[in-house]
mmCIF file of C-alpha atoms in Angstrom:
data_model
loop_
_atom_site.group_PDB
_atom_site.id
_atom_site.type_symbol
_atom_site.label_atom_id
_atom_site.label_comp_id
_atom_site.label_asym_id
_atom_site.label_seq_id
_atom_site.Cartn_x
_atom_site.Cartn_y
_atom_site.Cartn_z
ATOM 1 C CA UNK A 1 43.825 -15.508 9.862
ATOM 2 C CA UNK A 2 40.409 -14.513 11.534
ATOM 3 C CA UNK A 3 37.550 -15.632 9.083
ATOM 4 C CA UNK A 4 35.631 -12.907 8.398
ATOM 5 C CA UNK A 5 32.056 -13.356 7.586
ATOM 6 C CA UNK A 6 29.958 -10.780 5.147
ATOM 7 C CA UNK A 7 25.760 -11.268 4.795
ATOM 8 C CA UNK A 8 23.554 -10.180 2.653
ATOM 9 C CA UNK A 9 20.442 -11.080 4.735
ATOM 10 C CA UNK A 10 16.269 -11.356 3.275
ATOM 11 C CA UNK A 11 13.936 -11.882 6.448
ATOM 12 C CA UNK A 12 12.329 -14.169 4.186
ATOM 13 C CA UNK A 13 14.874 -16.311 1.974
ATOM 14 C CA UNK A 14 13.773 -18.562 -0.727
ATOM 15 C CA UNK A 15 15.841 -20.597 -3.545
ATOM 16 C CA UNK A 16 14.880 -17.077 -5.890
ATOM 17 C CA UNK A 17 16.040 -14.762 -2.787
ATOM 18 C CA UNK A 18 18.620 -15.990 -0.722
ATOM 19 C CA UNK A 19 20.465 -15.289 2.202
ATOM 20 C CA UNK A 20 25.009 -15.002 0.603
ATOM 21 C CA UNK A 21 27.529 -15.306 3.072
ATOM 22 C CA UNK A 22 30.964 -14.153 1.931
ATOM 23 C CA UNK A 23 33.719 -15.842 3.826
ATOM 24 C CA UNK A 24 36.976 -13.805 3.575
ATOM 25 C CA UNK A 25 40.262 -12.630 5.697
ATOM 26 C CA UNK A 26 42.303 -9.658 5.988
ATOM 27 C CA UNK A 27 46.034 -10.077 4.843
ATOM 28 C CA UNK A 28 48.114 -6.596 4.908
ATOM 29 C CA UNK A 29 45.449 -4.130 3.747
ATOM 30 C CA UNK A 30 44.407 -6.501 1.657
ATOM 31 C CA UNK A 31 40.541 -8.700 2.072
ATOM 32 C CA UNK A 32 40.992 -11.977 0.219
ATOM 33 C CA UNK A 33 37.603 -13.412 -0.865
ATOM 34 C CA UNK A 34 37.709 -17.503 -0.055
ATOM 35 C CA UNK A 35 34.499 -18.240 -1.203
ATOM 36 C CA UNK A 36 30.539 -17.495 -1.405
ATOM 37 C CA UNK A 37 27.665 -19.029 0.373
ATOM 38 C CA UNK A 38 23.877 -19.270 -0.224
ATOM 39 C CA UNK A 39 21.339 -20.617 2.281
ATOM 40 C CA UNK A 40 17.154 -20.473 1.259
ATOM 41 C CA UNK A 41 15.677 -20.797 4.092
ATOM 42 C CA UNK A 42 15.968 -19.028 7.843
ATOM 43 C CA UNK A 43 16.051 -22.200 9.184
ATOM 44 C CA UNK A 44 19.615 -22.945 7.483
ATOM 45 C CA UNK A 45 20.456 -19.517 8.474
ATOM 46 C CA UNK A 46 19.920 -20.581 12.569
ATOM 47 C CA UNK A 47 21.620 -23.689 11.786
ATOM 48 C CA UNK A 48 24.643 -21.849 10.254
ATOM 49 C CA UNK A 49 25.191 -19.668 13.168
ATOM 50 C CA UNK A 50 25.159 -22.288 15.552
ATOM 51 C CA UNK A 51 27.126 -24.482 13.803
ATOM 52 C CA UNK A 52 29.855 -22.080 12.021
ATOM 53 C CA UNK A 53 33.107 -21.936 14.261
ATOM 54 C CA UNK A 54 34.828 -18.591 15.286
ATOM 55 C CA UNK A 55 34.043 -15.797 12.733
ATOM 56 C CA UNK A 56 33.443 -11.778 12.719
ATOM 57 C CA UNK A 57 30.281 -10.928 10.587
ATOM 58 C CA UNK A 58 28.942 -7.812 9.314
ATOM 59 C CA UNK A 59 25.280 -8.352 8.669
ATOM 60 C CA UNK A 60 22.876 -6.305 6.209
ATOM 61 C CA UNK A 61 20.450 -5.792 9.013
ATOM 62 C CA UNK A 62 19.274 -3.133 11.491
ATOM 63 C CA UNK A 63 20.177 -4.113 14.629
ATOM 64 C CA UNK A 64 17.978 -2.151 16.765
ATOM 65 C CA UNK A 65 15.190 0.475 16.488
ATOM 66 C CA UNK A 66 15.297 3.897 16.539
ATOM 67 C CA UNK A 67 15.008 5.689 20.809
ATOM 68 C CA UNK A 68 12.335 8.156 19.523
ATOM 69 C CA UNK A 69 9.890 5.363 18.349
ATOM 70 C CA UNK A 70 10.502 2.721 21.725
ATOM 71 C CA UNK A 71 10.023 5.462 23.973
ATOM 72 C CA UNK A 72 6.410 6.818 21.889
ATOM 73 C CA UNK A 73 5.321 3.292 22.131
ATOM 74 C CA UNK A 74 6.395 2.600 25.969
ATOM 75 C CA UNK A 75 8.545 -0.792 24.963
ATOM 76 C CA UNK A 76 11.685 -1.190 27.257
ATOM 77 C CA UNK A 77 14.359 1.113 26.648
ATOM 78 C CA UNK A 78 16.947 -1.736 27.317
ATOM 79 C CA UNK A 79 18.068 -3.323 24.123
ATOM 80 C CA UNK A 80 17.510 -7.108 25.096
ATOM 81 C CA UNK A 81 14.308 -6.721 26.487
ATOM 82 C CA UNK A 82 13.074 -4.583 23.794
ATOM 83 C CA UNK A 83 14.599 -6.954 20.818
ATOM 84 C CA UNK A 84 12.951 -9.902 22.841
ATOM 85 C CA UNK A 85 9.809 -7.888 22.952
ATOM 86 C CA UNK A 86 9.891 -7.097 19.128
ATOM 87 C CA UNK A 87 10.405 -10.807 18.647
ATOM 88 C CA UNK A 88 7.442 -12.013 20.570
ATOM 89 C CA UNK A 89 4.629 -9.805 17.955
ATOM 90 C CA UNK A 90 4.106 -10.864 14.400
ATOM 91 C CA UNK A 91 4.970 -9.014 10.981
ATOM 92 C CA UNK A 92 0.791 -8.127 10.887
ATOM 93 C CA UNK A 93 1.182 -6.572 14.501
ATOM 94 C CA UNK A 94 4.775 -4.482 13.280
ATOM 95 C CA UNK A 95 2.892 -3.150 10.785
ATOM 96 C CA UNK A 96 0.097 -2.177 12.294
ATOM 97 C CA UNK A 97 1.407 -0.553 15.193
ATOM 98 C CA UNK A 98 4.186 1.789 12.709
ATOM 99 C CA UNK A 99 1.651 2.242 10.491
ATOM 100 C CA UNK A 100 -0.087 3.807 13.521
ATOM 101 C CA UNK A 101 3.187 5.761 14.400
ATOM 102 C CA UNK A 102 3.331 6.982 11.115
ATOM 103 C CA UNK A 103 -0.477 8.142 10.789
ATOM 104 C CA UNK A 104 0.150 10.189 13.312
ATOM 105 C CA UNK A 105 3.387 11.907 12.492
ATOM 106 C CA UNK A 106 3.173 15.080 10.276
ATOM 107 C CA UNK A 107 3.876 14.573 6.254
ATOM 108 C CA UNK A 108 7.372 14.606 5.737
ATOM 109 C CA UNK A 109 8.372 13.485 8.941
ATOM 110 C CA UNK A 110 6.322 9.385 9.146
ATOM 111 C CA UNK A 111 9.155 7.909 10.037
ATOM 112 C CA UNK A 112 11.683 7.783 13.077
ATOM 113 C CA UNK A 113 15.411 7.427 12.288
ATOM 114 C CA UNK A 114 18.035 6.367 14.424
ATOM 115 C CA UNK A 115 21.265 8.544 14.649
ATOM 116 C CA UNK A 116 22.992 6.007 12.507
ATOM 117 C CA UNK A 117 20.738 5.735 9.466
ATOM 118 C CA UNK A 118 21.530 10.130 9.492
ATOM 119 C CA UNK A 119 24.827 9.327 8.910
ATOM 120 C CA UNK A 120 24.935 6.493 6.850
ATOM 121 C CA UNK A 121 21.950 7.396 4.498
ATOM 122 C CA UNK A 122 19.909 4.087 5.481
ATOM 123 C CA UNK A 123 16.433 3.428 5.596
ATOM 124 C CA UNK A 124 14.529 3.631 8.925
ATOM 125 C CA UNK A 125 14.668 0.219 10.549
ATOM 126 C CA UNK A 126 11.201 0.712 11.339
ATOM 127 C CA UNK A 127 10.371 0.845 7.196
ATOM 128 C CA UNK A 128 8.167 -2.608 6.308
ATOM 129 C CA UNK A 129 8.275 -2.234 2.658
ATOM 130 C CA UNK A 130 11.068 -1.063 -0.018
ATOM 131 C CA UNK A 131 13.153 -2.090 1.908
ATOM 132 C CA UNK A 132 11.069 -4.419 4.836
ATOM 133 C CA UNK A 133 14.063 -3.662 6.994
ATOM 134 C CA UNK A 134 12.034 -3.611 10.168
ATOM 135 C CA UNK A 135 10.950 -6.966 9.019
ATOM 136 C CA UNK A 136 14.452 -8.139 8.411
ATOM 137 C CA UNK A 137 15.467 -7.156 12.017
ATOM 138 C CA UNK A 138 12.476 -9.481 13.131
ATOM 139 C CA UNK A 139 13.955 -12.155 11.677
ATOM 140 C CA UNK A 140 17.331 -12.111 12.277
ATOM 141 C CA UNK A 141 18.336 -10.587 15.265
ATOM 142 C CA UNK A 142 16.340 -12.475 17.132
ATOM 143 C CA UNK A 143 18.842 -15.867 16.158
ATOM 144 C CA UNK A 144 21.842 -13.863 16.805
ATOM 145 C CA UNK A 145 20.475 -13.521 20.520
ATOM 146 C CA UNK A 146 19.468 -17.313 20.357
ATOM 147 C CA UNK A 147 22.748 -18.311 18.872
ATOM 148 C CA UNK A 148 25.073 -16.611 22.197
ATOM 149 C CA UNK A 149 26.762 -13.978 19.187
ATOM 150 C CA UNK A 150 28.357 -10.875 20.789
ATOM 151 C CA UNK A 151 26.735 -7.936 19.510
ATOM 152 C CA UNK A 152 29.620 -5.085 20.771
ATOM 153 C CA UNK A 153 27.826 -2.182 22.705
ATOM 154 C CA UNK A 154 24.466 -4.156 22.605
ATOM 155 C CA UNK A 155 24.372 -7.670 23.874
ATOM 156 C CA UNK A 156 27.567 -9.281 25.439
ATOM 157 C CA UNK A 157 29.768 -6.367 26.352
ATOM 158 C CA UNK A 158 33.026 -6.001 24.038
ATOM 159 C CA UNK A 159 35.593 -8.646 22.730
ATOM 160 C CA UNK A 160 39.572 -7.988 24.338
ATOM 161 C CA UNK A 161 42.100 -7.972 21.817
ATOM 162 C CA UNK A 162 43.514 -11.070 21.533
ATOM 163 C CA UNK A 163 40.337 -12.850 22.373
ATOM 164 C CA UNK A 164 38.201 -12.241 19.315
ATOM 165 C CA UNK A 165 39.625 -15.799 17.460
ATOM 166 C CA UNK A 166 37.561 -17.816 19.857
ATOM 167 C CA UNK A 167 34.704 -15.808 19.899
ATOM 168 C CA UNK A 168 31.510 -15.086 16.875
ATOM 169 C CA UNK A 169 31.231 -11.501 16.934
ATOM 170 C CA UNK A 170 27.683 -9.455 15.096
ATOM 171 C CA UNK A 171 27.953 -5.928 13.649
ATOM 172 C CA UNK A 172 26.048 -4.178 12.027
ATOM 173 C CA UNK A 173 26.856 -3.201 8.040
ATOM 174 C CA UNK A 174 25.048 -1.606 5.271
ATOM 175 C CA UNK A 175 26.619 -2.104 1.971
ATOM 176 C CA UNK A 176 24.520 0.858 0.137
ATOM 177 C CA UNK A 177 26.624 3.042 2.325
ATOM 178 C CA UNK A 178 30.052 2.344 0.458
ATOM 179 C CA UNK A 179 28.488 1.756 -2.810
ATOM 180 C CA UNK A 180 27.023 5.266 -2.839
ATOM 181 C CA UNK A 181 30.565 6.498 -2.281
ATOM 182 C CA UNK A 182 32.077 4.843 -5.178
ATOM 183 C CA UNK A 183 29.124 5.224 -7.372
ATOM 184 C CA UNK A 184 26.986 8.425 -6.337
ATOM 185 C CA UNK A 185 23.501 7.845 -7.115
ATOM 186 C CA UNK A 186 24.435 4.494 -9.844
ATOM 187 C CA UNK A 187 22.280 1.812 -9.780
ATOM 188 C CA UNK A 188 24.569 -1.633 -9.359
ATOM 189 C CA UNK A 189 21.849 -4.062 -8.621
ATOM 190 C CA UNK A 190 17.737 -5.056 -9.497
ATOM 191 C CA UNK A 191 15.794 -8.275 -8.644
ATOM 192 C CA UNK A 192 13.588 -7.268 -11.277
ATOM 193 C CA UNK A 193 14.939 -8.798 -14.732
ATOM 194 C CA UNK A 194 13.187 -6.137 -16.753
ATOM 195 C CA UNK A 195 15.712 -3.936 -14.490
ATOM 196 C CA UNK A 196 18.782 -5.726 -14.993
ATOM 197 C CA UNK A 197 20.406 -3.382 -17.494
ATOM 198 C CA UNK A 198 23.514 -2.797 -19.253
ATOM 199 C CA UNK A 199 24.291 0.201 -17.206
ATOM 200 C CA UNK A 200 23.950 -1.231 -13.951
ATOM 201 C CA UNK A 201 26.052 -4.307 -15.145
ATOM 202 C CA UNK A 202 29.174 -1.292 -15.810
ATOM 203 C CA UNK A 203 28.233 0.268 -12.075
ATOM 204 C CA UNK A 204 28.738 -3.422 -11.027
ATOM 205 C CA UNK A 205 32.248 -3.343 -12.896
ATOM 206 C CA UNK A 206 32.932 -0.215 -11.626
ATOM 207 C CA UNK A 207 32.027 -0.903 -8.341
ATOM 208 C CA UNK A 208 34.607 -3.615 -8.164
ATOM 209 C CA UNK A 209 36.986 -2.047 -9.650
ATOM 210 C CA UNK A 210 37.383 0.298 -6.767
ATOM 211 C CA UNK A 211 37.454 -2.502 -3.881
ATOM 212 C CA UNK A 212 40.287 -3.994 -5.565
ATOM 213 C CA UNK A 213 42.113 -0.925 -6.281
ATOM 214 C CA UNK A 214 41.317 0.290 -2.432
ATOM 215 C CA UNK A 215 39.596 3.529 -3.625
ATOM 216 C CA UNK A 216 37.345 4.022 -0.485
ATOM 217 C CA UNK A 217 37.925 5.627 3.089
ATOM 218 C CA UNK A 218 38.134 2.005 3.948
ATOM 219 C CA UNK A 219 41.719 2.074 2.760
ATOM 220 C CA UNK A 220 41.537 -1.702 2.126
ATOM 221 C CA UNK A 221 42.110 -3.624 -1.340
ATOM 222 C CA UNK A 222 39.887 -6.693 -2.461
ATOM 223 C CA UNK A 223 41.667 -9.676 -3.644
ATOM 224 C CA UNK A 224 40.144 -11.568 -5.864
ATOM 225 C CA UNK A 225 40.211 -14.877 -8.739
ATOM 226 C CA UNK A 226 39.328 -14.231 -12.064
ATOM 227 C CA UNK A 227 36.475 -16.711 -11.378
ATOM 228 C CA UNK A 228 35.511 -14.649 -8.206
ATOM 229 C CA UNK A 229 35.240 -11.528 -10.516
ATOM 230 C CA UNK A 230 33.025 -13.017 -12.979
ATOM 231 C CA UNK A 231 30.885 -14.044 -10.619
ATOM 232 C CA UNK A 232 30.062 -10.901 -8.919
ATOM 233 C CA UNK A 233 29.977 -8.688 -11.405
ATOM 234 C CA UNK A 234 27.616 -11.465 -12.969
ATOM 235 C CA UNK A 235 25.399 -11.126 -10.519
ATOM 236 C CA UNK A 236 22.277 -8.887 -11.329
ATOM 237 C CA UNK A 237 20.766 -9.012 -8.241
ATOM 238 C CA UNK A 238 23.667 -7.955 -6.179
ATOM 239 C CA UNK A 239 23.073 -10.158 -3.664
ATOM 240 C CA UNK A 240 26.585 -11.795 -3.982
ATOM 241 C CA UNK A 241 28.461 -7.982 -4.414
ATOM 242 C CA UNK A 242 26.008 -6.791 -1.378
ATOM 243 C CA UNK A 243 27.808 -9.817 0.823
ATOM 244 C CA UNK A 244 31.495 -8.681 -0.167
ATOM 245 C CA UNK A 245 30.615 -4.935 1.059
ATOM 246 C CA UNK A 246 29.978 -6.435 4.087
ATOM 247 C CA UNK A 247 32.682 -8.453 4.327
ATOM 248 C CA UNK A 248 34.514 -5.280 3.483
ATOM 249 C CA UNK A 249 33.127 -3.121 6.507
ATOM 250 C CA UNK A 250 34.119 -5.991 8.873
ATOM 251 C CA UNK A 251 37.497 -6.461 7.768
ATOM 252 C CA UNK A 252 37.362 -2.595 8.508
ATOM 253 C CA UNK A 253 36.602 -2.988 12.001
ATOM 254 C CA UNK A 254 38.578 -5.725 12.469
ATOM 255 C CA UNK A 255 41.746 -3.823 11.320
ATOM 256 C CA UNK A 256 40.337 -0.871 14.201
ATOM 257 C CA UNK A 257 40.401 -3.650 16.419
ATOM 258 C CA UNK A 258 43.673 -4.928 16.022
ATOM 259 C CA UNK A 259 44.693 -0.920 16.667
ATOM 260 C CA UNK A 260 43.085 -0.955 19.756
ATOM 261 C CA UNK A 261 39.632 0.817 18.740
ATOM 262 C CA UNK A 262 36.964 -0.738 21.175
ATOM 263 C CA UNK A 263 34.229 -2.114 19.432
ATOM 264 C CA UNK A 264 36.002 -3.038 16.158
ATOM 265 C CA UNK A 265 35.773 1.152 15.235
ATOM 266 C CA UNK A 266 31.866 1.883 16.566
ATOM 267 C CA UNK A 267 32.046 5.343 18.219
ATOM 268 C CA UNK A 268 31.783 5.091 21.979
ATOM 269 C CA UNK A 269 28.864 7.488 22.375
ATOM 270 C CA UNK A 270 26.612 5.395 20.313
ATOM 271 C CA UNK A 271 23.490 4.577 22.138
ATOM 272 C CA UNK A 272 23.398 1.419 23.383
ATOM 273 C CA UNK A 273 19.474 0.928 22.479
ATOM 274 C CA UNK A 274 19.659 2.209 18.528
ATOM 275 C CA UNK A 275 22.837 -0.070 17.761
ATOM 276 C CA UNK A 276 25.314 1.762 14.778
ATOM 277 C CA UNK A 277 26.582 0.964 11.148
ATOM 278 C CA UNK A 278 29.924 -0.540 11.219
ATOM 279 C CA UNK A 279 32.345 2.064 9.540
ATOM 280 C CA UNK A 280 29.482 4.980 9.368
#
C-alpha cells in the first residue's frame, strides 16, 4: 500500500504550534489512518523529508504565487527560478514589497489571487498575516526543492503509473476547502483557548463523522480506532484534523492516479507558475 502522507504545515513551528503529519493508505475507497506525527521545529521538518522513504503528501501550503503579482513585480515567470528567488529575500523584505503591491491596488481589490484560491475559497498566498500563508510558502517550499520532491506540473515533470512507489511526490492541499463543504461556515478549530468552545468541539464531531461515513465529493471513507477518534476530535486546535484532510485530498489524487488522471487529478490547463489545490 502507497503511504500516504497528510501536513498540516506552520512556517514557524514550535512545541505550542507544530508541524502534524498524518501517515495513512488507501484500501478500497476506504483511507486508513496509521498514525500521527508532530515535529517543532523546521529543521526536523528538512530532516523528515530527506529521510522519510517513498510517500505521496498533500501539504497545507501555497505552492506558488499568484501570475498577476510576479509579472507587476518583474520576478521570473518560471516557477523554479521564481520560488528560488522568493527564497533568497527575508519575511521583512515579503512584507514590504506586498505591502507595497497592496498600497497601490484600489480598496477592495489589495490582493492578487491565483486561479486556484477562486475556486477553492483560499487565502491569497501572497497574505502575511491571518493566515501568513505567503510566509508559510517561504518556508517550506523552498525544502521540498532542496529535498529532490516531485512537485507534478511544477518542478520534476509528472510521476508514470506504476512508478509513483519509488518516488516522494508534493501537492498541494487545503483542508478549509472540504471542511467548508461538510460544515458551511462552522467553526471546527481555534488556537486561542478562550476560543475553544463547545460548539466547535460538535463541528469537530461532525466533521468526522462525515469522513468516515464518505459524505464528500471525495467519495472516500475514513477508517479509523476508537483511540484515533478521540484524539482528533480532542484536538482544539485542529492541527491533528487539518493533517487528516490532507491526507484525505491525497488519497484523492492518488485514486485519479491509479485511473490514469495525470497529475494525481490536477487539471491540465493549470498554469504551471501559480501551482493548484489538489481536488479543487
Amino acid at each position: 500500500m502507497t503511504l500516504l502522507v497528510g501536513c498540516d504545515f506552520s512556517s514557524s513551528p514550535t512545541r505550542r504550534k507544530q508541524i502534524v503529519l498524518a501517515y495513512g493508505g488507501l484500501r478500497s475507497g476506504r483511507v486508513v489512518l496509521s498514525r500521527l506525527e508532530r515535529l517543532d521545529s523546521l529543521q526536523a521538518f528538512s530532516a523528515w523529508l530527506h529521510q522519510a522513504p517513498s510517500w505521496i503528501g498533500g501539504f497545507d501550503m501555497p505552492f506558488g504565487l499568484p501570475r498577476t503579482l510576479v509579472e507587476a513585480l518583474g520576478w521570473p515567470l518560471e516557477w523554479e527560478a521564481c520560488m528560488r528567488h522568493y527564497a533568497s529575500l527575508s519575511r521583512a523584505d515579503i512584507r514590504a514589497c506586498f505591502a507595497a503591491y497592496c498600497d497601490a491596488r484600489p480598496v477592495g481589490g489589495k490582493f492578487a489571487h491565483r486561479a486556484t484560491d477562486l475556486v477553492a475559497g483560499s487565502s491569497s498566498s501572497m497574505k502575511w498575516v491571518n493566515p501568513p500563508v505567503a510566509y508559510m510558502l517561504h518556508a517550506g517550499v523552498p525544502l521540498l526543492l532542496e529535498a529532490g520532491v516531485r512537485l507534478p506540473g511544477l518542478h520534476n515533470g509528472s510521476v508514470p503509473l506504476g512508478v509513483v512507489a519509488h518516488e516522494r511526490v508534493a501537492l498541494e492541499a487545503y483542508p478549509g476547502m472540504l471542511a467548508r463543504e461538510v460544515l458551511g461556515g462552522r467553526s471546527y478549530k481555534s488556537d486561542d483557548k478562550a476560543k475553544q468552545t463547545s460548539a466547535r468541539l460538535i463541528a469537530r464531531k461532525d466533521l468526522v463523522t462525515a469522513l468516515e461515513m464518505g459524505a464528500t465529493r471525495l467519495q472516500l471513507h475514513l477508517t479509523l480506532t476508537h483511540a484515533q477518534r478521540d484524539a482528533l476530535v480532542e484536538d482544539a486546535t485542529g492541527d491533528a484534523l487539518d493533517a487528516v484532510l490532507c491526507l484525505m485530498q491525497v488519497a484523492w489524487g492518488l485514486a485519479q492516479h491509479l485511473q490514469g488522471a495525470p497529475r494525481f487529478g490536477l487539471p491540465l490547463e493549470m498554469d504551471p507558475l501559480e501551482g493548484w489545490i489538489l481536488s479543487a
